[in-house]
Coordinates of N, CA and C and ligand atoms in Angstrom, one line a residue:
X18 N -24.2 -14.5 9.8 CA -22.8 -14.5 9.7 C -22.3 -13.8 8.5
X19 N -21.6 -12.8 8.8 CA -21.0 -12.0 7.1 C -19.9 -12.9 6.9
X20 N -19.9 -12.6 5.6 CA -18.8 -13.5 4.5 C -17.7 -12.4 4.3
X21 N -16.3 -12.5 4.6 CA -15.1 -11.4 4.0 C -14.4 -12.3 3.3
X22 N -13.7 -11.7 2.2 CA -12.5 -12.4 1.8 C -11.7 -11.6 2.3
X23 N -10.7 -12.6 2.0 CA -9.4 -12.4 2.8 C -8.0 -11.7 1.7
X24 N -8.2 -11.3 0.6 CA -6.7 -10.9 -0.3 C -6.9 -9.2 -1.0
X25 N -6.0 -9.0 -1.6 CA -5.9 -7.7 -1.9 C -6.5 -7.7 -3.8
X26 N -7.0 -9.5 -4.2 CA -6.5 -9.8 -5.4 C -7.8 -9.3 -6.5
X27 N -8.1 -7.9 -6.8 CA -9.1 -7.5 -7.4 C -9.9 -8.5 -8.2
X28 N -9.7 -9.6 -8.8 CA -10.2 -10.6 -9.7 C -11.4 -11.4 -8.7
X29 N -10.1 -11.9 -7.8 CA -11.2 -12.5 -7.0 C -12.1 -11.8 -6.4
X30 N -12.0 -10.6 -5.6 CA -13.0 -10.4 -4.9 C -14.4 -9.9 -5.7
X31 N -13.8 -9.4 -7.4 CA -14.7 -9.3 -8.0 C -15.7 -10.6 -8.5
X32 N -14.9 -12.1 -8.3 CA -15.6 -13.1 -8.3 C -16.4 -13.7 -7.2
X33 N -16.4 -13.0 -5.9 CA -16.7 -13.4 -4.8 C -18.0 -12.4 -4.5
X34 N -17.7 -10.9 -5.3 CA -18.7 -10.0 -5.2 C -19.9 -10.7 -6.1
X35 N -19.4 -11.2 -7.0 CA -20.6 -11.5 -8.2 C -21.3 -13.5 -7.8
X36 N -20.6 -13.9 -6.7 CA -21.3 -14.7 -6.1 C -22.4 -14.7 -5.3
X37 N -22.4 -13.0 -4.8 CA -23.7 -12.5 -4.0 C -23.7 -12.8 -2.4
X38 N -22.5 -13.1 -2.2 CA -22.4 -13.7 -0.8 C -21.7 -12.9 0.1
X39 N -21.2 -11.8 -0.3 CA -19.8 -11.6 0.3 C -20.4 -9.8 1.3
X40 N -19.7 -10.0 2.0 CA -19.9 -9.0 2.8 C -18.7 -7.9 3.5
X41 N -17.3 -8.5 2.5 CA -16.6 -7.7 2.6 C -15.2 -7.7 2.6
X42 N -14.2 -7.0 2.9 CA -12.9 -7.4 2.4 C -12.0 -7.3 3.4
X43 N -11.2 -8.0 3.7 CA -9.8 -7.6 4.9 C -8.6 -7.8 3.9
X44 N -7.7 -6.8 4.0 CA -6.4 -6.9 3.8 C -4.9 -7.0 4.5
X45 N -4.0 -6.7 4.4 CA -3.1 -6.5 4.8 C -2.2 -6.3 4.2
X46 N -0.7 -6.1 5.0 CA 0.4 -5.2 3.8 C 1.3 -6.9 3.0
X47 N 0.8 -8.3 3.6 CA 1.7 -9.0 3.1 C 0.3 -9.0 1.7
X48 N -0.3 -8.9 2.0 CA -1.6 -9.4 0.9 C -1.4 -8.8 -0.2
X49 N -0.9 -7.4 0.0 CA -1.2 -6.1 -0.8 C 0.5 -6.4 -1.8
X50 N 1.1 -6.4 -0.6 CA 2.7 -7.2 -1.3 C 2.8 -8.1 -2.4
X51 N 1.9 -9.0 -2.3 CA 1.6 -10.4 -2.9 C 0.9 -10.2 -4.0
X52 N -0.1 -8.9 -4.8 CA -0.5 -8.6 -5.6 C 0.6 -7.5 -6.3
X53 N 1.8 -7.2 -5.8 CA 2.8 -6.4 -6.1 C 2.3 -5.1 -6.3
X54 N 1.6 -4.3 -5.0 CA 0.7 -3.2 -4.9 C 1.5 -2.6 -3.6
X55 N 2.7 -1.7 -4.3 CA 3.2 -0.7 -3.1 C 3.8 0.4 -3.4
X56 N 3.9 1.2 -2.0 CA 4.2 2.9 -2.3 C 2.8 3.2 -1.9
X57 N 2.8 4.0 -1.1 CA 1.7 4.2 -0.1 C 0.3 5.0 -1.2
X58 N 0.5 5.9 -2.0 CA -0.2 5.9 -3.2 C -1.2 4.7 -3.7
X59 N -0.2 4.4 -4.4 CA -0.9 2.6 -4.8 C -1.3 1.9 -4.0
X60 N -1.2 2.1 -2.7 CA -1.9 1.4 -1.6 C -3.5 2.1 -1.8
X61 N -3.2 2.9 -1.6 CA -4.6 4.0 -0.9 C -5.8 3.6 -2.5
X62 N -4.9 3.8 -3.5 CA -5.7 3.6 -4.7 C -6.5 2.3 -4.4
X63 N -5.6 1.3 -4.2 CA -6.0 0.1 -4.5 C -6.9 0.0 -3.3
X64 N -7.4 0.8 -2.1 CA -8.2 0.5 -1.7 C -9.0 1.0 -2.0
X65 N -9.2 2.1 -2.4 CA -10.9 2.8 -3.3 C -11.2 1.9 -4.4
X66 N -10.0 1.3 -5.0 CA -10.7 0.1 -6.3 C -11.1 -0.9 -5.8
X67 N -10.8 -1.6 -4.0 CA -11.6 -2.5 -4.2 C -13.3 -2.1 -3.2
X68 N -13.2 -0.8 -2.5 CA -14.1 -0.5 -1.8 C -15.0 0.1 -3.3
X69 N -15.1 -0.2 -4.6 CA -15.6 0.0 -5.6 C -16.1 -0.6 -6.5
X70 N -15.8 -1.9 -5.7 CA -16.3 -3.7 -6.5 C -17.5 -3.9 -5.3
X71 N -17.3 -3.9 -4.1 CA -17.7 -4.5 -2.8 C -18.9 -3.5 -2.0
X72 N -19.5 -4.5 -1.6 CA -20.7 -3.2 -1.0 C -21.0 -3.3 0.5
X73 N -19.5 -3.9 1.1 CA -19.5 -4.0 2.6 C -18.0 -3.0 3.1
X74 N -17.9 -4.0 3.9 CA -16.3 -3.2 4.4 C -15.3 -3.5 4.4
X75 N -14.7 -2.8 4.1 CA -13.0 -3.1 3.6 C -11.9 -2.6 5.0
X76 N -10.9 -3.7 5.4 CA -10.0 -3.1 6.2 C -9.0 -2.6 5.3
X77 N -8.1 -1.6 5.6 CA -7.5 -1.0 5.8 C -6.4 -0.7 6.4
X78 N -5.1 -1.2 6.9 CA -4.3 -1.5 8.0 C -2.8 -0.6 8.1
X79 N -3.3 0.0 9.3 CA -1.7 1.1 9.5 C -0.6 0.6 9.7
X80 N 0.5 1.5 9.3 CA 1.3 1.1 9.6 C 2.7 1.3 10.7
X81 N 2.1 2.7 10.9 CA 2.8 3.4 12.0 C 2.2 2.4 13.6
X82 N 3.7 2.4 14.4 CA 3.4 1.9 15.8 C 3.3 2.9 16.6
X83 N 3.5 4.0 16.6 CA 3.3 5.1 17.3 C 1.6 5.7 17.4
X84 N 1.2 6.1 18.7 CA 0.0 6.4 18.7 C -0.7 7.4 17.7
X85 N 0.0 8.8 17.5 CA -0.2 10.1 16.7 C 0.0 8.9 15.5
X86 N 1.4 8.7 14.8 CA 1.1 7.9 13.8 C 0.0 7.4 13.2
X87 N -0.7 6.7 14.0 CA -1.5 5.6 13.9 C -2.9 6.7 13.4
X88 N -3.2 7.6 14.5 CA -4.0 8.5 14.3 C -4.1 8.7 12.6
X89 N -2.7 9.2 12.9 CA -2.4 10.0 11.5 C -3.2 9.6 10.5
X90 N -2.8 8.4 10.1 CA -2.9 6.9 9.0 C -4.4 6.6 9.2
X91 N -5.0 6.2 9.7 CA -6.5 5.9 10.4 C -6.9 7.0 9.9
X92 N -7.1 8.2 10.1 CA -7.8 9.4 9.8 C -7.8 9.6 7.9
X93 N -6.7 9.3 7.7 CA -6.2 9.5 6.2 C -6.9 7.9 5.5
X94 N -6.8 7.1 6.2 CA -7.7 5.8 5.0 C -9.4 5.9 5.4
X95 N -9.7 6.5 6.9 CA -11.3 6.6 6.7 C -11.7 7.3 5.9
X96 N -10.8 8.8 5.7 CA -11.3 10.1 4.6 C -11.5 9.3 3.1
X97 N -10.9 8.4 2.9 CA -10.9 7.1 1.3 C -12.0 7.1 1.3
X98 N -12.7 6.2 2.1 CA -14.1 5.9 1.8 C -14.9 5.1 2.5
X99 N -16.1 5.9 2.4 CA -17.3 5.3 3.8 C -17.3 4.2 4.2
X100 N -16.4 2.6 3.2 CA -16.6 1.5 3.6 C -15.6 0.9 4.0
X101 N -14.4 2.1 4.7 CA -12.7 1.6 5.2 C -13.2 1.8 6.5
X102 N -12.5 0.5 7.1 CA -12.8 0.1 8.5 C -11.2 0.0 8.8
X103 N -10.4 0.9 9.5 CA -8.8 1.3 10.1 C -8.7 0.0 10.9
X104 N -7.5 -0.8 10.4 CA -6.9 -2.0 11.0 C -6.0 -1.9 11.9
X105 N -6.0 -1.9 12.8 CA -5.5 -1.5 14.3 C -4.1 -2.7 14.8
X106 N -2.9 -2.8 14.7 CA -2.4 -3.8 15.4 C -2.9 -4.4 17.0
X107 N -3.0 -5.0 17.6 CA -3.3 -5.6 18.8 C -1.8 -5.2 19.6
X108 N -1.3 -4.0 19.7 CA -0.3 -3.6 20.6 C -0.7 -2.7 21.6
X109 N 0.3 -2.2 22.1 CA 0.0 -1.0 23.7 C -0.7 0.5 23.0
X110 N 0.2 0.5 21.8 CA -0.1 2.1 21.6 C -1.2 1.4 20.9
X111 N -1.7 0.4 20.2 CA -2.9 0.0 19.3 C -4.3 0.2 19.9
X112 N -4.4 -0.2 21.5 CA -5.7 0.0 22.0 C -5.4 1.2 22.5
X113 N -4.9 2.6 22.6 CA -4.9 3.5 23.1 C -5.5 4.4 21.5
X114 N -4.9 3.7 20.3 CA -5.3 4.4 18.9 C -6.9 4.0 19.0
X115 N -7.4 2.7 19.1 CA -8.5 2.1 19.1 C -9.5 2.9 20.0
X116 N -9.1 3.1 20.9 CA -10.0 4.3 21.7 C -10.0 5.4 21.6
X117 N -9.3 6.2 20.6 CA -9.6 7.4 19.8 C -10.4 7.0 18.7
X118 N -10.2 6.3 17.9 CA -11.0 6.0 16.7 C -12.2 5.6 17.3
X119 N -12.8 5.2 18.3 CA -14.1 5.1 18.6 C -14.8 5.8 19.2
X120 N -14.0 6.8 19.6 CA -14.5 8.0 20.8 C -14.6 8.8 19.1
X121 N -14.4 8.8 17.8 CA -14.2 9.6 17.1 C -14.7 8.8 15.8
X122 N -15.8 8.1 16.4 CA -16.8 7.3 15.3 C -16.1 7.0 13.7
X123 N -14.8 6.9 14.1 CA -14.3 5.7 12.9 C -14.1 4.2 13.4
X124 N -14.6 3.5 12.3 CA -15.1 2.2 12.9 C -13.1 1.5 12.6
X125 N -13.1 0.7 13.5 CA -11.8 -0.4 13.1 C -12.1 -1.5 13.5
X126 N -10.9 -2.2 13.2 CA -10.3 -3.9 13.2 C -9.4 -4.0 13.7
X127 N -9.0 -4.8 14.9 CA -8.1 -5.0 16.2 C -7.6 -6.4 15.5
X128 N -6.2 -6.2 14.6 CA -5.6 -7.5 14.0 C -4.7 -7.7 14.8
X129 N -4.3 -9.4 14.2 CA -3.3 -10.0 15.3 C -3.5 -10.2 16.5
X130 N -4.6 -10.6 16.8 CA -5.4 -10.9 18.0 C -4.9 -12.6 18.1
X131 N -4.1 -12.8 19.1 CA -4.1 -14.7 19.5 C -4.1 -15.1 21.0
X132 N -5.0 -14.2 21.6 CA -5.0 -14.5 23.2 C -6.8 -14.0 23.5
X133 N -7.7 -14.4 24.7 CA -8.8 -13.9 24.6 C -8.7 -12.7 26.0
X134 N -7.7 -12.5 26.4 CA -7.0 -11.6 26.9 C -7.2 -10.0 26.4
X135 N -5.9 -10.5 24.8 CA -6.0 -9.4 23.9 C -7.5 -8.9 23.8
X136 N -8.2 -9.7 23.3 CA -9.9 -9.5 22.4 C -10.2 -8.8 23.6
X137 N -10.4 -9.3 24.7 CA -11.2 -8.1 26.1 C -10.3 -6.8 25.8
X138 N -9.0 -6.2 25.8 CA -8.9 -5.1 25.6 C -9.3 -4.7 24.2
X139 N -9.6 -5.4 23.7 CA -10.1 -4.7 22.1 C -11.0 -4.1 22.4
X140 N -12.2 -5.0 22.7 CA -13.9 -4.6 23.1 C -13.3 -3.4 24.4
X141 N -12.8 -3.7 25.0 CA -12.8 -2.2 26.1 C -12.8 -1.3 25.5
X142 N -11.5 -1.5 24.2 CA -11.1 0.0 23.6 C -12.1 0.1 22.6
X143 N -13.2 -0.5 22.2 CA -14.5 0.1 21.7 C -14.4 0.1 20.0
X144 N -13.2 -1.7 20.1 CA -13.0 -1.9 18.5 C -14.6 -2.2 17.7
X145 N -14.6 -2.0 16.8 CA -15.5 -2.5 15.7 C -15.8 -4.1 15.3
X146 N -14.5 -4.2 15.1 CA -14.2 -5.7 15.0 C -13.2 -6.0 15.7
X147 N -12.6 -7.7 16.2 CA -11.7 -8.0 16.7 C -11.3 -9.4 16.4
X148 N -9.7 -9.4 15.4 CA -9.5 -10.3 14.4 C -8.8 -11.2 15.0
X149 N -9.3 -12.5 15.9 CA -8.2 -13.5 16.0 C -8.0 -14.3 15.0
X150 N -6.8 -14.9 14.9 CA -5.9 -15.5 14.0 C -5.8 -17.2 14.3
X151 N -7.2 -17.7 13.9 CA -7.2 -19.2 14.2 C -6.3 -20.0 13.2
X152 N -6.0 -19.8 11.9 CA -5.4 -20.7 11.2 C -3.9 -20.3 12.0
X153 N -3.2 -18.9 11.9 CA -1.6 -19.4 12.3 C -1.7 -20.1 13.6
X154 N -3.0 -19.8 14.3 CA -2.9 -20.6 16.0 C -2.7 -22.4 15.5
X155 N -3.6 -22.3 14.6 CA -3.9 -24.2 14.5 C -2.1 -24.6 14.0
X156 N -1.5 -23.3 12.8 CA -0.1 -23.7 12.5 C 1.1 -24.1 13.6
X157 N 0.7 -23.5 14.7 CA 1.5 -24.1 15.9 C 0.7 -25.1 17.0
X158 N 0.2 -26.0 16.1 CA -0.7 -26.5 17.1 C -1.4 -26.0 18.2
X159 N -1.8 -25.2 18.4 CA -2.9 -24.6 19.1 C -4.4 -24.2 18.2
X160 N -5.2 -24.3 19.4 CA -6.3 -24.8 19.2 C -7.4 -23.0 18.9
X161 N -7.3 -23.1 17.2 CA -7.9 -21.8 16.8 C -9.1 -21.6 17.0
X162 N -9.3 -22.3 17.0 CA -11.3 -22.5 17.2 C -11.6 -22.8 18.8
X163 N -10.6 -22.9 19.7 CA -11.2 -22.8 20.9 C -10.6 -21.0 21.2
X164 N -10.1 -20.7 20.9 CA -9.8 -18.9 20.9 C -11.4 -18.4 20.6
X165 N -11.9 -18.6 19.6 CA -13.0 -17.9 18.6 C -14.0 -18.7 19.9
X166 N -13.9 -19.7 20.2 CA -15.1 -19.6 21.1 C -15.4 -19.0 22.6
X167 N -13.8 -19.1 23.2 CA -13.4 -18.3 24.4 C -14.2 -16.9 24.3
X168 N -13.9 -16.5 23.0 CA -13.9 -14.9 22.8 C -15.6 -14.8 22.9
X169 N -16.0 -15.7 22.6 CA -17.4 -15.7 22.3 C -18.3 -15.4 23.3
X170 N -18.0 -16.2 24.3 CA -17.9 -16.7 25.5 C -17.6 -15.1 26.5
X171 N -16.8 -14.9 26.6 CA -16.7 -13.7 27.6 C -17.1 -12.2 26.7
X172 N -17.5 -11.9 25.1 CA -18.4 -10.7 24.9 C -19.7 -11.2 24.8
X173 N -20.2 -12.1 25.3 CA -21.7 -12.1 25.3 C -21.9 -12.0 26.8
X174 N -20.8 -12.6 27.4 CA -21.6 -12.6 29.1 C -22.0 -10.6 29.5
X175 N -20.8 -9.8 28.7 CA -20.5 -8.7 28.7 C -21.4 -7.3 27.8
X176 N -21.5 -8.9 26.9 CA -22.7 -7.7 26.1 C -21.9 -6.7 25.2
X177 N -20.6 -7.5 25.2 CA -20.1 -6.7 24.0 C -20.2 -6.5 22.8
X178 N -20.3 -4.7 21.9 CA -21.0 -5.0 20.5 C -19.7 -5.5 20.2
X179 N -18.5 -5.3 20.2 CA -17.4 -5.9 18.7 C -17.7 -7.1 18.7
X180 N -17.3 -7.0 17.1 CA -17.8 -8.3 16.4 C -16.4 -9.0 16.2
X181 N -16.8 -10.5 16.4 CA -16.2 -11.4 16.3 C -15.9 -11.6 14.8
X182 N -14.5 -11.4 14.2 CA -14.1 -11.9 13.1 C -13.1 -12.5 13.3
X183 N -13.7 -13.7 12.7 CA -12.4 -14.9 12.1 C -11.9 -15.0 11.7
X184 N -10.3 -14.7 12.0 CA -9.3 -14.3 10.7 C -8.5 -15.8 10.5
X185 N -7.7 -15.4 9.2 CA -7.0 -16.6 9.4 C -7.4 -18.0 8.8
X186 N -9.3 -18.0 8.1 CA -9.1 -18.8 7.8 C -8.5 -19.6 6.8
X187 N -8.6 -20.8 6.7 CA -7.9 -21.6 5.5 C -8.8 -22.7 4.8
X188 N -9.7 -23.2 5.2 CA -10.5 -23.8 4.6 C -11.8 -23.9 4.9
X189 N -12.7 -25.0 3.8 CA -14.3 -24.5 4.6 C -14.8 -25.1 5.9
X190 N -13.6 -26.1 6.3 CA -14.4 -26.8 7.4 C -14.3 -25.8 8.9
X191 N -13.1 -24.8 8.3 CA -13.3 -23.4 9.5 C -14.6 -23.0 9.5
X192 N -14.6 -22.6 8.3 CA -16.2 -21.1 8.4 C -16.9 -22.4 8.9
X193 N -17.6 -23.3 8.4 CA -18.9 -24.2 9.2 C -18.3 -24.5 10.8
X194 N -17.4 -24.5 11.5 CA -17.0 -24.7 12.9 C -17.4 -23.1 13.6
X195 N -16.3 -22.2 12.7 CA -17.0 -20.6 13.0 C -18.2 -20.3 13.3
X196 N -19.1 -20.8 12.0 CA -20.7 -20.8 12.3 C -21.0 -21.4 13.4
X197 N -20.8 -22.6 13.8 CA -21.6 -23.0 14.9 C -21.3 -22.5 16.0
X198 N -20.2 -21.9 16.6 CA -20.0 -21.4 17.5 C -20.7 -19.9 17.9
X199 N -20.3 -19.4 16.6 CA -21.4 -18.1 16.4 C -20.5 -17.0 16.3
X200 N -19.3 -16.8 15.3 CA -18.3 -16.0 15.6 C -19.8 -15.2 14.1
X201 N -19.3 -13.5 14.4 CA -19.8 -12.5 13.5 C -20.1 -12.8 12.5
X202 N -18.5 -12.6 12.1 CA -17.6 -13.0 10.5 C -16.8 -13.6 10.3
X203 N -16.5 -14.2 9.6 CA -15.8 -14.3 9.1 C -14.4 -14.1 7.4
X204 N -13.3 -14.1 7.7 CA -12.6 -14.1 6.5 C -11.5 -15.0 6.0
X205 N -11.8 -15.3 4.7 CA -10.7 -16.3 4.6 C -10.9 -16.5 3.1
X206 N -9.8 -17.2 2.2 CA -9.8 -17.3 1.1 C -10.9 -17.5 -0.3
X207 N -11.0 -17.1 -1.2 CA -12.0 -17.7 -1.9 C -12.4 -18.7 -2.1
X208 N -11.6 -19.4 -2.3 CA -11.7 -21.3 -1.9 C -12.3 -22.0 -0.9
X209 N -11.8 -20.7 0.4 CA -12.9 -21.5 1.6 C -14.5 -21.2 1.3
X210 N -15.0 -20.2 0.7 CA -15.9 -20.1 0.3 C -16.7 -20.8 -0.4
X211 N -15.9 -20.9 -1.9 CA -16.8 -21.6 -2.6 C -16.5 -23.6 -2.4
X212 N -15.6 -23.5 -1.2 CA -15.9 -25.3 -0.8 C -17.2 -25.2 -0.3
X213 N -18.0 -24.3 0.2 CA -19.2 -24.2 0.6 C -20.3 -24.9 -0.1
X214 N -20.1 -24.4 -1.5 CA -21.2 -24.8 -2.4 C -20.6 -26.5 -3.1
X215 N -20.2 -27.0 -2.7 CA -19.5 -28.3 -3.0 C -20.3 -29.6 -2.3
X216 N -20.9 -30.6 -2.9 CA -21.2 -32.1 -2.5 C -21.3 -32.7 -3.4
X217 N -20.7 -33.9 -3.7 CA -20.8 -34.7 -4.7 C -22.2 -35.5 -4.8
X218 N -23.1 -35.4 -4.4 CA -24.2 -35.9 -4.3 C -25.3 -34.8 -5.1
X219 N -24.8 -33.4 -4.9 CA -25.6 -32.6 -6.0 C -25.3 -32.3 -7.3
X220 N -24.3 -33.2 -7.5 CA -23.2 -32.7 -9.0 C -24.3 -34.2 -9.4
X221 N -24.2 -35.6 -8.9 CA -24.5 -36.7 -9.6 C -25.8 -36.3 -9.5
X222 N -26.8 -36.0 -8.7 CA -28.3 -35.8 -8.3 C -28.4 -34.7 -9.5
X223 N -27.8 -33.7 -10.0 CA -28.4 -32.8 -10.9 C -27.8 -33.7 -12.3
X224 N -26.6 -34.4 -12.2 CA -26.8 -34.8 -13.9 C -27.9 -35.8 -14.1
X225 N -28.4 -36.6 -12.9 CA -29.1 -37.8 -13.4 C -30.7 -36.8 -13.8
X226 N -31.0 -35.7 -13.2 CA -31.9 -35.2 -12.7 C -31.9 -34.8 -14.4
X227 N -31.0 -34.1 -15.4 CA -30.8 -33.6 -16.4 C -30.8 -34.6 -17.7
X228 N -30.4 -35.6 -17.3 CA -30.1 -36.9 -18.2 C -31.5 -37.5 -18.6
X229 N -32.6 -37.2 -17.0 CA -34.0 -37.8 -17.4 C -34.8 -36.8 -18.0
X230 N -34.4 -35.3 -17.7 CA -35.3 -34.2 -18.5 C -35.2 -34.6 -20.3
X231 N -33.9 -34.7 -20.6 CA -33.1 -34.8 -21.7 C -33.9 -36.3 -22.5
X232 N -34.5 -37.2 -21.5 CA -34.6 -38.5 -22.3 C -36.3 -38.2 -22.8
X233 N -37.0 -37.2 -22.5 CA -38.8 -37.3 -22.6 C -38.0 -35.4 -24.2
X234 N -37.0 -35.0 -24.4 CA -37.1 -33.6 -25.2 C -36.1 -33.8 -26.3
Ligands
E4P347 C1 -6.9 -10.9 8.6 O1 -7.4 -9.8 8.5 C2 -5.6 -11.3 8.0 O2 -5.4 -10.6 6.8 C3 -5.6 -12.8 7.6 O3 -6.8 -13.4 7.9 C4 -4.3 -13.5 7.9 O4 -4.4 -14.8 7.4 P1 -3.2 -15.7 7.1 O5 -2.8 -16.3 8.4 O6 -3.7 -16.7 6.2 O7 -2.1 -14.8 6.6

């Protein structure tokens, strides 16, 4: 299962990079907003600075809804750098961009995925990845983790390569549900991450374990 984080926020991912776990980065324009990183310039920068910490893949996400658009934009962030993967909206003109970019060996990400509907035209149109959005699903009570397994469920029967990324997460008890289902990847905050490495039974088990080294030195 690859590890992504989920923000635009250079600190963290450089703390996520130096945890040894991480396998790569997804963004977006609210993400990129939220680090106060805009004007299409300072977009593009900020993504060669973080495809410069990271030694996986970084999304990338257009902004034009128009097909040529879309081209346009897609062509111009894969020329950035070998590890930008073009973030594709899940619209009409999106899977028709999605099957140019794959007929034209640039890899993408089919965001805004919340139906397993949508995810089958992804994999048709020959996405890379394909990002359903389990936490906003669970925000309206619907059930995000039966999406991620649906999806699961009809590209294996199919043999499809897009990979299953989990967007949207929010905490750790997602990624371990993700895992067992068997979604790709996953992405989601740094916090869901390092709740990973969390049990209170290793925190008391290593001080007692230190306390008796400590009593014979
Ligand atoms: C995925 O690529 C998106 O950036 C992301 O996972 C959205 O998550 P949110 O619902 O927490 O905004």
């Amino acid at each position: 299962m690859k590890f992504f984080i989920d923000t635009a926020n250079l600190d963290q991912i450089r703390e996520a990079q130096e945890l040894s776990v991480l396998d790569g980065v997804t963004t977006n324009p609210s993400l990129m907003a939220k680090e106060g990183i805009t004007g299409r310039n300072n977009i593009l920068k900020h993504y060669v600075d973080i495809c410069n910490i990271v030694d996986g893949d970084v999304s990338a996400e257009v902004i034009a809804t128009d097909v040529e658009g879309m081209i346009k934009e897609g062509e111009e962030l894969a020329d950035l750098h070998d590890q930008i993967v073009v973030k594709v909206p899940m619209i009409r003109n999106g899977v028709k961009a999605l099957k140019y970019f794959s007929d034209n060996g640039i890899r993408t990400n089919c965001t805004l995925v919340f139906s397993v509907g949508q995810a089958l035209l992804a994999a048709k149109a020959g996405a890379t990845y394909v990002s359903p959005f389990m936490g906003r699903l669970d925000d309206i009570s619907t059930d995000g983790l039966n999406l991620i397994a649906e999806i699961r469920h009809i590209y294996d029967n199919y043999a499809f390569d897009t990979q299953i990324l989990a967007a949207s997460v929010r905490h750790t008890m997602h990624i371990i549900d993700c895992a067992k289902i068997g979604a790709d990847v996953m992405t989601g905050p740094l916090s869901s991450i390092e709740g990973l490495l969390k049990h209170p039974l290793t925190d008391i088990g290593l001080e007692k374990f230190l306390a008796d080294y400590n009593k014979g030195n």
